[in-house]
Amino acid sequence: VYLSPKLWYVPVSVIEAQDLMPADKGRYPEVTCKVQLGNQMLKTRPSQNRSTSPLWNEDHDFVAAEPFEEHLVLSVEDRTAPNKDEITGKCIIPLSTVPRHLDHKTVLSKWYNLERPSFADTEPNKKKEIKFACRIHLRVCLDGGYHVLDESTHYSSDLRPNAKQLWKPSIGVLEVGILSAHGLMPMKTKDGRGTTDAYCVAKYGQKWVRMRTIIDGFNPKWDEDDY
């Protein structure tokens, strides 16, 4: 028996930043914000107001798996030359600290401090001796009102929202017995003849069940039930 991790949407609104300190103070900065969660990475367009207080107002969606051990990493970058971006501030937000959203009310925005790249690290709870003055304005949450599809829509077995508080009451327990299969086709050759080593996989919602493998047979019998 296997349990696949439950997936949640993580909507991130990158609103604005304030009091950035670019290395070259003699030019107008061309600032973007890069948002990364695990191997997912999205980037805003350059701010239209080329100043030290850029404005984006862009919405991006990510997907995270319980138990939310990853970190949301935001890097504010200044395009100092063609194909060259310089990080002016960085913010690391543990997903475990992000509020869960279960209704249609507007998520409250929040200001987060940005740190110099030399002081930002992968330990967001570690105290820093030097504080960076600039900050970034975000709206971020774990949205439990939706179901993240992790399989083909033709075979989706569970479309309930992620938050259990939004589930309808159960009406009973479904027991499934996987007994046998008949007339399977040969899938490989062994000792000059066709054969099949068969097993069965059943899935509902997060739960996967895999039967034992029946060696060399086109009519396997499992007689396994109560899943």
mmCIF file with all atom_site columns, C-alpha atoms in Angstrom:
data_model
loop_
_atom_site.group_PDB
_atom_site.id
_atom_site.type_symbol
_atom_site.label_atom_id
_atom_site.label_alt_id
_atom_site.label_comp_id
_atom_site.label_asym_id
_atom_site.label_entity_id
_atom_site.label_seq_id
_atom_site.pdbx_PDB_ins_code
_atom_site.Cartn_x
_atom_site.Cartn_y
_atom_site.Cartn_z
_atom_site.occupancy
_atom_site.B_iso_or_equiv
_atom_site.pdbx_formal_charge
_atom_site.auth_seq_id
_atom_site.auth_comp_id
_atom_site.auth_asym_id
_atom_site.auth_atom_id
_atom_site.pdbx_PDB_model_num
ATOM 1   C CA . VAL A 1 1   ? 0.000   0.000   0.000   1.00 0.00 ? 1   VAL A CA 1
ATOM 2   C CA . TYR A 1 2   ? 1.363   3.433   -1.005  1.00 0.00 ? 2   TYR A CA 1
ATOM 3   C CA . LEU A 1 3   ? 0.133   6.927   -0.182  1.00 0.00 ? 3   LEU A CA 1
ATOM 4   C CA . SER A 1 4   ? 0.968   9.652   -2.701  1.00 0.00 ? 4   SER A CA 1
ATOM 5   C CA . PRO A 1 5   ? 1.644   13.116  -1.211  1.00 0.00 ? 5   PRO A CA 1
ATOM 6   C CA . LYS A 1 6   ? -1.219  15.605  -1.211  1.00 0.00 ? 6   LYS A CA 1
ATOM 7   C CA . LEU A 1 7   ? -0.563  18.591  -3.471  1.00 0.00 ? 7   LEU A CA 1
ATOM 8   C CA . TRP A 1 8   ? -1.597  22.190  -2.717  1.00 0.00 ? 8   TRP A CA 1
ATOM 9   C CA . TYR A 1 9   ? -1.624  25.303  -4.865  1.00 0.00 ? 9   TYR A CA 1
ATOM 10  C CA . VAL A 1 10  ? 0.661   28.102  -3.657  1.00 0.00 ? 10  VAL A CA 1
ATOM 11  C CA . PRO A 1 11  ? -0.491  31.386  -5.258  1.00 0.00 ? 11  PRO A CA 1
ATOM 12  C CA . VAL A 1 12  ? 2.133   34.121  -4.961  1.00 0.00 ? 12  VAL A CA 1
ATOM 13  C CA . SER A 1 13  ? 1.363   37.756  -5.758  1.00 0.00 ? 13  SER A CA 1
ATOM 14  C CA . VAL A 1 14  ? 4.508   39.861  -6.166  1.00 0.00 ? 14  VAL A CA 1
ATOM 15  C CA . ILE A 1 15  ? 3.253   43.391  -5.561  1.00 0.00 ? 15  ILE A CA 1
ATOM 16  C CA . GLU A 1 16  ? 6.162   45.777  -5.033  1.00 0.00 ? 16  GLU A CA 1
ATOM 17  C CA . ALA A 1 17  ? 9.497   46.420  -3.330  1.00 0.00 ? 17  ALA A CA 1
ATOM 18  C CA . GLN A 1 18  ? 10.816  49.442  -1.490  1.00 0.00 ? 18  GLN A CA 1
ATOM 19  C CA . ASP A 1 19  ? 14.169  51.126  -0.896  1.00 0.00 ? 19  ASP A CA 1
ATOM 20  C CA . LEU A 1 20  ? 16.349  48.849  -3.025  1.00 0.00 ? 20  LEU A CA 1
ATOM 21  C CA . MET A 1 21  ? 20.084  49.552  -3.012  1.00 0.00 ? 21  MET A CA 1
ATOM 22  C CA . PRO A 1 22  ? 21.573  48.746  -6.448  1.00 0.00 ? 22  PRO A CA 1
ATOM 23  C CA . ALA A 1 23  ? 25.348  48.598  -6.737  1.00 0.00 ? 23  ALA A CA 1
ATOM 24  C CA . ASP A 1 24  ? 25.425  51.343  -9.367  1.00 0.00 ? 24  ASP A CA 1
ATOM 25  C CA . LYS A 1 25  ? 23.557  54.301  -7.915  1.00 0.00 ? 25  LYS A CA 1
ATOM 26  C CA . GLY A 1 26  ? 24.197  56.412  -11.019 1.00 0.00 ? 26  GLY A CA 1
ATOM 27  C CA . ARG A 1 27  ? 21.649  54.589  -13.218 1.00 0.00 ? 27  ARG A CA 1
ATOM 28  C CA . TYR A 1 28  ? 17.969  53.710  -13.111 1.00 0.00 ? 28  TYR A CA 1
ATOM 29  C CA . PRO A 1 29  ? 17.627  50.024  -12.155 1.00 0.00 ? 29  PRO A CA 1
ATOM 30  C CA . GLU A 1 30  ? 15.817  47.522  -14.372 1.00 0.00 ? 30  GLU A CA 1
ATOM 31  C CA . VAL A 1 31  ? 14.387  45.246  -11.684 1.00 0.00 ? 31  VAL A CA 1
ATOM 32  C CA . THR A 1 32  ? 12.699  41.842  -11.836 1.00 0.00 ? 32  THR A CA 1
ATOM 33  C CA . CYS A 1 33  ? 11.728  39.379  -9.108  1.00 0.00 ? 33  CYS A CA 1
ATOM 34  C CA . LYS A 1 34  ? 12.521  35.680  -9.431  1.00 0.00 ? 34  LYS A CA 1
ATOM 35  C CA . VAL A 1 35  ? 10.343  33.312  -7.377  1.00 0.00 ? 35  VAL A CA 1
ATOM 36  C CA . GLN A 1 36  ? 11.469  29.716  -6.837  1.00 0.00 ? 36  GLN A CA 1
ATOM 37  C CA . LEU A 1 37  ? 9.868   26.769  -5.055  1.00 0.00 ? 37  LEU A CA 1
ATOM 38  C CA . GLY A 1 38  ? 11.825  23.539  -5.360  1.00 0.00 ? 38  GLY A CA 1
ATOM 39  C CA . ASN A 1 39  ? 12.454  23.005  -9.080  1.00 0.00 ? 39  ASN A CA 1
ATOM 40  C CA . GLN A 1 40  ? 9.683   25.448  -10.068 1.00 0.00 ? 40  GLN A CA 1
ATOM 41  C CA . MET A 1 41  ? 10.872  28.913  -11.040 1.00 0.00 ? 41  MET A CA 1
ATOM 42  C CA . LEU A 1 42  ? 8.960   31.930  -12.395 1.00 0.00 ? 42  LEU A CA 1
ATOM 43  C CA . LYS A 1 43  ? 10.099  35.473  -13.034 1.00 0.00 ? 43  LYS A CA 1
ATOM 44  C CA . THR A 1 44  ? 8.224   38.772  -13.219 1.00 0.00 ? 44  THR A CA 1
ATOM 45  C CA . ARG A 1 45  ? 8.500   41.206  -16.088 1.00 0.00 ? 45  ARG A CA 1
ATOM 46  C CA . PRO A 1 46  ? 10.846  44.179  -15.489 1.00 0.00 ? 46  PRO A CA 1
ATOM 47  C CA . SER A 1 47  ? 9.175   46.878  -13.442 1.00 0.00 ? 47  SER A CA 1
ATOM 48  C CA . GLN A 1 48  ? 7.764   49.679  -15.608 1.00 0.00 ? 48  GLN A CA 1
ATOM 49  C CA . ASN A 1 49  ? 8.818   52.296  -13.074 1.00 0.00 ? 49  ASN A CA 1
ATOM 50  C CA . ARG A 1 50  ? 12.603  52.111  -13.151 1.00 0.00 ? 50  ARG A CA 1
ATOM 51  C CA . SER A 1 51  ? 13.318  53.181  -9.602  1.00 0.00 ? 51  SER A CA 1
ATOM 52  C CA . THR A 1 52  ? 14.476  51.811  -6.269  1.00 0.00 ? 52  THR A CA 1
ATOM 53  C CA . SER A 1 53  ? 10.813  51.123  -5.388  1.00 0.00 ? 53  SER A CA 1
ATOM 54  C CA . PRO A 1 54  ? 9.653   48.908  -8.282  1.00 0.00 ? 54  PRO A CA 1
ATOM 55  C CA . LEU A 1 55  ? 6.027   47.901  -8.838  1.00 0.00 ? 55  LEU A CA 1
ATOM 56  C CA . TRP A 1 56  ? 4.990   44.579  -10.452 1.00 0.00 ? 56  TRP A CA 1
ATOM 57  C CA . ASN A 1 57  ? 1.506   43.443  -9.331  1.00 0.00 ? 57  ASN A CA 1
ATOM 58  C CA . GLU A 1 58  ? 1.972   39.989  -10.865 1.00 0.00 ? 58  GLU A CA 1
ATOM 59  C CA . ASP A 1 59  ? 0.355   36.707  -9.817  1.00 0.00 ? 59  ASP A CA 1
ATOM 60  C CA . HIS A 1 60  ? 2.101   33.333  -10.088 1.00 0.00 ? 60  HIS A CA 1
ATOM 61  C CA . ASP A 1 61  ? 0.978   29.834  -9.093  1.00 0.00 ? 61  ASP A CA 1
ATOM 62  C CA . PHE A 1 62  ? 3.144   27.047  -7.693  1.00 0.00 ? 62  PHE A CA 1
ATOM 63  C CA . VAL A 1 63  ? 2.435   23.538  -6.406  1.00 0.00 ? 63  VAL A CA 1
ATOM 64  C CA . ALA A 1 64  ? 3.725   22.160  -3.099  1.00 0.00 ? 64  ALA A CA 1
ATOM 65  C CA . ALA A 1 65  ? 3.427   18.754  -1.448  1.00 0.00 ? 65  ALA A CA 1
ATOM 66  C CA . GLU A 1 66  ? 2.626   18.035  2.168   1.00 0.00 ? 66  GLU A CA 1
ATOM 67  C CA . PRO A 1 67  ? 4.245   18.232  4.729   1.00 0.00 ? 67  PRO A CA 1
ATOM 68  C CA . PHE A 1 68  ? 5.539   21.532  3.253   1.00 0.00 ? 68  PHE A CA 1
ATOM 69  C CA . GLU A 1 69  ? 9.227   21.196  4.047   1.00 0.00 ? 69  GLU A CA 1
ATOM 70  C CA . GLU A 1 70  ? 10.381  23.394  1.144   1.00 0.00 ? 70  GLU A CA 1
ATOM 71  C CA . HIS A 1 71  ? 11.145  27.107  1.137   1.00 0.00 ? 71  HIS A CA 1
ATOM 72  C CA . LEU A 1 72  ? 9.839   29.842  -1.124  1.00 0.00 ? 72  LEU A CA 1
ATOM 73  C CA . VAL A 1 73  ? 12.871  31.809  -2.341  1.00 0.00 ? 73  VAL A CA 1
ATOM 74  C CA . LEU A 1 74  ? 12.495  35.296  -3.838  1.00 0.00 ? 74  LEU A CA 1
ATOM 75  C CA . SER A 1 75  ? 15.384  37.146  -5.461  1.00 0.00 ? 75  SER A CA 1
ATOM 76  C CA . VAL A 1 76  ? 15.118  40.765  -6.574  1.00 0.00 ? 76  VAL A CA 1
ATOM 77  C CA . GLU A 1 77  ? 17.494  41.202  -9.518  1.00 0.00 ? 77  GLU A CA 1
ATOM 78  C CA . ASP A 1 78  ? 18.780  44.228  -11.411 1.00 0.00 ? 78  ASP A CA 1
ATOM 79  C CA . ARG A 1 79  ? 19.717  43.890  -15.106 1.00 0.00 ? 79  ARG A CA 1
ATOM 80  C CA . THR A 1 80  ? 23.100  45.658  -15.081 1.00 0.00 ? 80  THR A CA 1
ATOM 81  C CA . ALA A 1 81  ? 24.200  44.549  -18.555 1.00 0.00 ? 81  ALA A CA 1
ATOM 82  C CA . PRO A 1 82  ? 22.927  42.337  -21.384 1.00 0.00 ? 82  PRO A CA 1
ATOM 83  C CA . ASN A 1 83  ? 22.491  38.798  -20.014 1.00 0.00 ? 83  ASN A CA 1
ATOM 84  C CA . LYS A 1 84  ? 23.784  39.895  -16.613 1.00 0.00 ? 84  LYS A CA 1
ATOM 85  C CA . ASP A 1 85  ? 21.543  40.176  -13.538 1.00 0.00 ? 85  ASP A CA 1
ATOM 86  C CA . GLU A 1 86  ? 22.748  41.265  -10.115 1.00 0.00 ? 86  GLU A CA 1
ATOM 87  C CA . ILE A 1 87  ? 20.844  40.242  -6.976  1.00 0.00 ? 87  ILE A CA 1
ATOM 88  C CA . THR A 1 88  ? 20.005  43.276  -4.855  1.00 0.00 ? 88  THR A CA 1
ATOM 89  C CA . GLY A 1 89  ? 17.963  41.466  -2.214  1.00 0.00 ? 89  GLY A CA 1
ATOM 90  C CA . LYS A 1 90  ? 16.789  37.988  -1.244  1.00 0.00 ? 90  LYS A CA 1
ATOM 91  C CA . CYS A 1 91  ? 13.981  36.600  0.894   1.00 0.00 ? 91  CYS A CA 1
ATOM 92  C CA . ILE A 1 92  ? 13.477  33.002  2.087   1.00 0.00 ? 92  ILE A CA 1
ATOM 93  C CA . ILE A 1 93  ? 10.031  31.987  3.375   1.00 0.00 ? 93  ILE A CA 1
ATOM 94  C CA . PRO A 1 94  ? 9.476   28.506  4.879   1.00 0.00 ? 94  PRO A CA 1
ATOM 95  C CA . LEU A 1 95  ? 6.224   27.049  3.547   1.00 0.00 ? 95  LEU A CA 1
ATOM 96  C CA . SER A 1 96  ? 5.452   25.808  7.055   1.00 0.00 ? 96  SER A CA 1
ATOM 97  C CA . THR A 1 97  ? 4.944   29.466  8.080   1.00 0.00 ? 97  THR A CA 1
ATOM 98  C CA . VAL A 1 98  ? 2.617   30.353  5.179   1.00 0.00 ? 98  VAL A CA 1
ATOM 99  C CA . PRO A 1 99  ? -1.090  30.631  6.172   1.00 0.00 ? 99  PRO A CA 1
ATOM 100 C CA . ARG A 1 100 ? -3.649  28.176  4.785   1.00 0.00 ? 100 ARG A CA 1
ATOM 101 C CA . HIS A 1 101 ? -6.559  29.656  2.871   1.00 0.00 ? 101 HIS A CA 1
ATOM 102 C CA . LEU A 1 102 ? -9.897  27.793  2.878   1.00 0.00 ? 102 LEU A CA 1
ATOM 103 C CA . ASP A 1 103 ? -12.478 30.269  1.580   1.00 0.00 ? 103 ASP A CA 1
ATOM 104 C CA . HIS A 1 104 ? -12.982 33.004  -1.009  1.00 0.00 ? 104 HIS A CA 1
ATOM 105 C CA . LYS A 1 105 ? -11.950 35.890  1.220   1.00 0.00 ? 105 LYS A CA 1
ATOM 106 C CA . THR A 1 106 ? -9.047  38.020  0.044   1.00 0.00 ? 106 THR A CA 1
ATOM 107 C CA . VAL A 1 107 ? -5.674  36.911  1.378   1.00 0.00 ? 107 VAL A CA 1
ATOM 108 C CA . LEU A 1 108 ? -3.967  39.663  3.360   1.00 0.00 ? 108 LEU A CA 1
ATOM 109 C CA . SER A 1 109 ? -0.697  40.936  1.936   1.00 0.00 ? 109 SER A CA 1
ATOM 110 C CA . LYS A 1 110 ? 2.473   41.215  3.996   1.00 0.00 ? 110 LYS A CA 1
ATOM 111 C CA . TRP A 1 111 ? 5.844   42.962  3.865   1.00 0.00 ? 111 TRP A CA 1
ATOM 112 C CA . TYR A 1 112 ? 8.970   40.796  4.059   1.00 0.00 ? 112 TYR A CA 1
ATOM 113 C CA . ASN A 1 113 ? 12.516  42.000  4.656   1.00 0.00 ? 113 ASN A CA 1
ATOM 114 C CA . LEU A 1 114 ? 15.043  41.569  1.854   1.00 0.00 ? 114 LEU A CA 1
ATOM 115 C CA . GLU A 1 115 ? 18.615  40.751  2.765   1.00 0.00 ? 115 GLU A CA 1
ATOM 116 C CA . ARG A 1 116 ? 21.861  41.294  0.937   1.00 0.00 ? 116 ARG A CA 1
ATOM 117 C CA . PRO A 1 117 ? 22.892  38.165  -0.999  1.00 0.00 ? 117 PRO A CA 1
ATOM 118 C CA . SER A 1 118 ? 25.955  37.715  1.207   1.00 0.00 ? 118 SER A CA 1
ATOM 119 C CA . PHE A 1 119 ? 23.735  37.455  4.280   1.00 0.00 ? 119 PHE A CA 1
ATOM 120 C CA . ALA A 1 120 ? 20.824  35.468  2.856   1.00 0.00 ? 120 ALA A CA 1
ATOM 121 C CA . ASP A 1 121 ? 21.234  31.722  3.290   1.00 0.00 ? 121 ASP A CA 1
ATOM 122 C CA . THR A 1 122 ? 19.184  28.548  3.434   1.00 0.00 ? 122 THR A CA 1
ATOM 123 C CA . GLU A 1 123 ? 18.587  28.932  7.179   1.00 0.00 ? 123 GLU A CA 1
ATOM 124 C CA . PRO A 1 124 ? 15.818  31.547  7.310   1.00 0.00 ? 124 PRO A CA 1
ATOM 125 C CA . ASN A 1 125 ? 15.367  31.204  11.072  1.00 0.00 ? 125 ASN A CA 1
ATOM 126 C CA . LYS A 1 126 ? 19.009  31.991  11.779  1.00 0.00 ? 126 LYS A CA 1
ATOM 127 C CA . LYS A 1 127 ? 19.508  35.438  13.271  1.00 0.00 ? 127 LYS A CA 1
ATOM 128 C CA . LYS A 1 128 ? 21.452  37.901  11.124  1.00 0.00 ? 128 LYS A CA 1
ATOM 129 C CA . GLU A 1 129 ? 23.816  40.420  12.633  1.00 0.00 ? 129 GLU A CA 1
ATOM 130 C CA . ILE A 1 130 ? 23.331  42.850  9.744   1.00 0.00 ? 130 ILE A CA 1
ATOM 131 C CA . LYS A 1 131 ? 19.839  43.848  8.631   1.00 0.00 ? 131 LYS A CA 1
ATOM 132 C CA . PHE A 1 132 ? 19.010  45.023  5.137   1.00 0.00 ? 132 PHE A CA 1
ATOM 133 C CA . ALA A 1 133 ? 16.727  48.038  4.918   1.00 0.00 ? 133 ALA A CA 1
ATOM 134 C CA . CYS A 1 134 ? 14.748  47.161  1.792   1.00 0.00 ? 134 CYS A CA 1
ATOM 135 C CA . ARG A 1 135 ? 11.624  45.002  1.753   1.00 0.00 ? 135 ARG A CA 1
ATOM 136 C CA . ILE A 1 136 ? 9.166   43.306  -0.598  1.00 0.00 ? 136 ILE A CA 1
ATOM 137 C CA . HIS A 1 137 ? 5.357   43.281  -0.545  1.00 0.00 ? 137 HIS A CA 1
ATOM 138 C CA . LEU A 1 138 ? 3.747   39.865  -1.168  1.00 0.00 ? 138 LEU A CA 1
ATOM 139 C CA . ARG A 1 139 ? 0.473   38.033  -0.974  1.00 0.00 ? 139 ARG A CA 1
ATOM 140 C CA . VAL A 1 140 ? 1.074   34.303  -0.472  1.00 0.00 ? 140 VAL A CA 1
ATOM 141 C CA . CYS A 1 141 ? -0.912  31.380  0.951   1.00 0.00 ? 141 CYS A CA 1
ATOM 142 C CA . LEU A 1 142 ? -1.507  27.638  0.765   1.00 0.00 ? 142 LEU A CA 1
ATOM 143 C CA . ASP A 1 143 ? -4.842  27.360  -1.035  1.00 0.00 ? 143 ASP A CA 1
ATOM 144 C CA . GLY A 1 144 ? -6.884  24.420  0.269   1.00 0.00 ? 144 GLY A CA 1
ATOM 145 C CA . GLY A 1 145 ? -10.051 25.203  -1.678  1.00 0.00 ? 145 GLY A CA 1
ATOM 146 C CA . TYR A 1 146 ? -8.948  23.400  -4.831  1.00 0.00 ? 146 TYR A CA 1
ATOM 147 C CA . HIS A 1 147 ? -7.817  19.947  -5.915  1.00 0.00 ? 147 HIS A CA 1
ATOM 148 C CA . VAL A 1 148 ? -4.494  19.699  -7.742  1.00 0.00 ? 148 VAL A CA 1
ATOM 149 C CA . LEU A 1 149 ? -4.874  17.129  -10.528 1.00 0.00 ? 149 LEU A CA 1
ATOM 150 C CA . ASP A 1 150 ? -1.964  14.670  -10.455 1.00 0.00 ? 150 ASP A CA 1
ATOM 151 C CA . GLU A 1 151 ? -3.451  12.169  -12.920 1.00 0.00 ? 151 GLU A CA 1
ATOM 152 C CA . SER A 1 152 ? -5.367  12.149  -16.203 1.00 0.00 ? 152 SER A CA 1
ATOM 153 C CA . THR A 1 153 ? -8.803  13.749  -15.962 1.00 0.00 ? 153 THR A CA 1
ATOM 154 C CA . HIS A 1 154 ? -10.265 10.609  -17.581 1.00 0.00 ? 154 HIS A CA 1
ATOM 155 C CA . TYR A 1 155 ? -9.168  8.530   -14.580 1.00 0.00 ? 155 TYR A CA 1
ATOM 156 C CA . SER A 1 156 ? -9.460  11.034  -11.730 1.00 0.00 ? 156 SER A CA 1
ATOM 157 C CA . SER A 1 157 ? -10.886 9.250   -8.707  1.00 0.00 ? 157 SER A CA 1
ATOM 158 C CA . ASP A 1 158 ? -10.895 12.048  -6.146  1.00 0.00 ? 158 ASP A CA 1
ATOM 159 C CA . LEU A 1 159 ? -11.763 15.674  -6.904  1.00 0.00 ? 159 LEU A CA 1
ATOM 160 C CA . ARG A 1 160 ? -12.271 16.860  -3.332  1.00 0.00 ? 160 ARG A CA 1
ATOM 161 C CA . PRO A 1 161 ? -10.514 20.067  -2.213  1.00 0.00 ? 161 PRO A CA 1
ATOM 162 C CA . ASN A 1 162 ? -7.274  19.660  -0.290  1.00 0.00 ? 162 ASN A CA 1
ATOM 163 C CA . ALA A 1 163 ? -8.602  21.005  3.002   1.00 0.00 ? 163 ALA A CA 1
ATOM 164 C CA . LYS A 1 164 ? -10.453 18.290  4.932   1.00 0.00 ? 164 LYS A CA 1
ATOM 165 C CA . GLN A 1 165 ? -12.658 20.956  6.501   1.00 0.00 ? 165 GLN A CA 1
ATOM 166 C CA . LEU A 1 166 ? -14.320 21.389  3.093   1.00 0.00 ? 166 LEU A CA 1
ATOM 167 C CA . TRP A 1 167 ? -15.096 17.691  2.519   1.00 0.00 ? 167 TRP A CA 1
ATOM 168 C CA . LYS A 1 168 ? -18.645 16.373  2.527   1.00 0.00 ? 168 LYS A CA 1
ATOM 169 C CA . PRO A 1 169 ? -19.461 13.765  5.218   1.00 0.00 ? 169 PRO A CA 1
ATOM 170 C CA . SER A 1 170 ? -18.627 10.156  4.351   1.00 0.00 ? 170 SER A CA 1
ATOM 171 C CA . ILE A 1 171 ? -21.528 7.846   3.467   1.00 0.00 ? 171 ILE A CA 1
ATOM 172 C CA . GLY A 1 172 ? -19.728 4.563   4.097   1.00 0.00 ? 172 GLY A CA 1
ATOM 173 C CA . VAL A 1 173 ? -16.666 2.427   3.451   1.00 0.00 ? 173 VAL A CA 1
ATOM 174 C CA . LEU A 1 174 ? -15.945 0.935   0.021   1.00 0.00 ? 174 LEU A CA 1
ATOM 175 C CA . GLU A 1 175 ? -14.260 -2.475  0.081   1.00 0.00 ? 175 GLU A CA 1
ATOM 176 C CA . VAL A 1 176 ? -12.690 -3.750  -3.151  1.00 0.00 ? 176 VAL A CA 1
ATOM 177 C CA . GLY A 1 177 ? -11.632 -7.330  -3.757  1.00 0.00 ? 177 GLY A CA 1
ATOM 178 C CA . ILE A 1 178 ? -9.177  -7.949  -6.602  1.00 0.00 ? 178 ILE A CA 1
ATOM 179 C CA . LEU A 1 179 ? -9.665  -11.602 -7.477  1.00 0.00 ? 179 LEU A CA 1
ATOM 180 C CA . SER A 1 180 ? -8.242  -12.503 -10.879 1.00 0.00 ? 180 SER A CA 1
ATOM 181 C CA . ALA A 1 181 ? -7.667  -11.587 -14.515 1.00 0.00 ? 181 ALA A CA 1
ATOM 182 C CA . HIS A 1 182 ? -8.266  -13.667 -17.657 1.00 0.00 ? 182 HIS A CA 1
ATOM 183 C CA . GLY A 1 183 ? -6.921  -13.813 -21.180 1.00 0.00 ? 183 GLY A CA 1
ATOM 184 C CA . LEU A 1 184 ? -3.858  -11.623 -20.762 1.00 0.00 ? 184 LEU A CA 1
ATOM 185 C CA . MET A 1 185 ? -1.520  -11.204 -23.727 1.00 0.00 ? 185 MET A CA 1
ATOM 186 C CA . PRO A 1 186 ? 2.145   -12.307 -23.668 1.00 0.00 ? 186 PRO A CA 1
ATOM 187 C CA . MET A 1 187 ? 4.390   -9.362  -22.823 1.00 0.00 ? 187 MET A CA 1
ATOM 188 C CA . LYS A 1 188 ? 7.817   -10.998 -23.139 1.00 0.00 ? 188 LYS A CA 1
ATOM 189 C CA . THR A 1 189 ? 9.572   -14.154 -24.346 1.00 0.00 ? 189 THR A CA 1
ATOM 190 C CA . LYS A 1 190 ? 11.024  -16.783 -22.026 1.00 0.00 ? 190 LYS A CA 1
ATOM 191 C CA . ASP A 1 191 ? 12.655  -20.039 -23.208 1.00 0.00 ? 191 ASP A CA 1
ATOM 192 C CA . GLY A 1 192 ? 11.329  -19.412 -26.699 1.00 0.00 ? 192 GLY A CA 1
ATOM 193 C CA . ARG A 1 193 ? 7.696   -18.875 -25.712 1.00 0.00 ? 193 ARG A CA 1
ATOM 194 C CA . GLY A 1 194 ? 5.507   -15.911 -24.799 1.00 0.00 ? 194 GLY A CA 1
ATOM 195 C CA . THR A 1 195 ? 4.785   -15.271 -21.148 1.00 0.00 ? 195 THR A CA 1
ATOM 196 C CA . THR A 1 196 ? 3.538   -12.632 -18.725 1.00 0.00 ? 196 THR A CA 1
ATOM 197 C CA . ASP A 1 197 ? 4.415   -11.830 -15.107 1.00 0.00 ? 197 ASP A CA 1
ATOM 198 C CA . ALA A 1 198 ? 1.238   -10.031 -14.033 1.00 0.00 ? 198 ALA A CA 1
ATOM 199 C CA . TYR A 1 199 ? 0.338   -7.772  -11.157 1.00 0.00 ? 199 TYR A CA 1
ATOM 200 C CA . CYS A 1 200 ? -2.495  -5.300  -10.606 1.00 0.00 ? 200 CYS A CA 1
ATOM 201 C CA . VAL A 1 201 ? -2.451  -1.722  -9.327  1.00 0.00 ? 201 VAL A CA 1
ATOM 202 C CA . ALA A 1 202 ? -5.564  -0.009  -7.933  1.00 0.00 ? 202 ALA A CA 1
ATOM 203 C CA . LYS A 1 203 ? -5.803  3.656   -6.949  1.00 0.00 ? 203 LYS A CA 1
ATOM 204 C CA . TYR A 1 204 ? -8.379  5.860   -5.280  1.00 0.00 ? 204 TYR A CA 1
ATOM 205 C CA . GLY A 1 205 ? -7.466  9.359   -4.171  1.00 0.00 ? 205 GLY A CA 1
ATOM 206 C CA . GLN A 1 206 ? -4.079  9.287   -2.453  1.00 0.00 ? 206 GLN A CA 1
ATOM 207 C CA . LYS A 1 207 ? -4.078  5.535   -1.854  1.00 0.00 ? 207 LYS A CA 1
ATOM 208 C CA . TRP A 1 208 ? -2.331  3.102   -4.184  1.00 0.00 ? 208 TRP A CA 1
ATOM 209 C CA . VAL A 1 209 ? -2.448  -0.699  -3.771  1.00 0.00 ? 209 VAL A CA 1
ATOM 210 C CA . ARG A 1 210 ? -0.198  -3.084  -5.688  1.00 0.00 ? 210 ARG A CA 1
ATOM 211 C CA . MET A 1 211 ? -0.947  -6.807  -5.874  1.00 0.00 ? 211 MET A CA 1
ATOM 212 C CA . ARG A 1 212 ? 1.784   -9.449  -5.693  1.00 0.00 ? 212 ARG A CA 1
ATOM 213 C CA . THR A 1 213 ? 3.268   -10.568 -9.021  1.00 0.00 ? 213 THR A CA 1
ATOM 214 C CA . ILE A 1 214 ? 2.016   -13.857 -10.469 1.00 0.00 ? 214 ILE A CA 1
ATOM 215 C CA . ILE A 1 215 ? 4.866   -15.415 -12.457 1.00 0.00 ? 215 ILE A CA 1
ATOM 216 C CA . ASP A 1 216 ? 4.315   -16.912 -15.912 1.00 0.00 ? 216 ASP A CA 1
ATOM 217 C CA . GLY A 1 217 ? 0.554   -16.905 -16.363 1.00 0.00 ? 217 GLY A CA 1
ATOM 218 C CA . PHE A 1 218 ? -2.159  -15.437 -18.570 1.00 0.00 ? 218 PHE A CA 1
ATOM 219 C CA . ASN A 1 219 ? -4.946  -16.029 -16.012 1.00 0.00 ? 219 ASN A CA 1
ATOM 220 C CA . PRO A 1 220 ? -3.525  -14.799 -12.691 1.00 0.00 ? 220 PRO A CA 1
ATOM 221 C CA . LYS A 1 221 ? -5.453  -15.202 -9.439  1.00 0.00 ? 221 LYS A CA 1
ATOM 222 C CA . TRP A 1 222 ? -4.830  -12.912 -6.500  1.00 0.00 ? 222 TRP A CA 1
ATOM 223 C CA . ASP A 1 223 ? -7.909  -13.342 -4.262  1.00 0.00 ? 223 ASP A CA 1
ATOM 224 C CA . GLU A 1 224 ? -6.918  -10.250 -2.292  1.00 0.00 ? 224 GLU A CA 1
ATOM 225 C CA . ASP A 1 225 ? -9.613  -8.048  -0.820  1.00 0.00 ? 225 ASP A CA 1
ATOM 226 C CA . ASP A 1 226 ? -10.434 -5.493  1.868   1.00 0.00 ? 226 ASP A CA 1
ATOM 227 C CA . TYR A 1 227 ? -8.597  -2.507  0.364   1.00 0.00 ? 227 TYR A CA 1
#
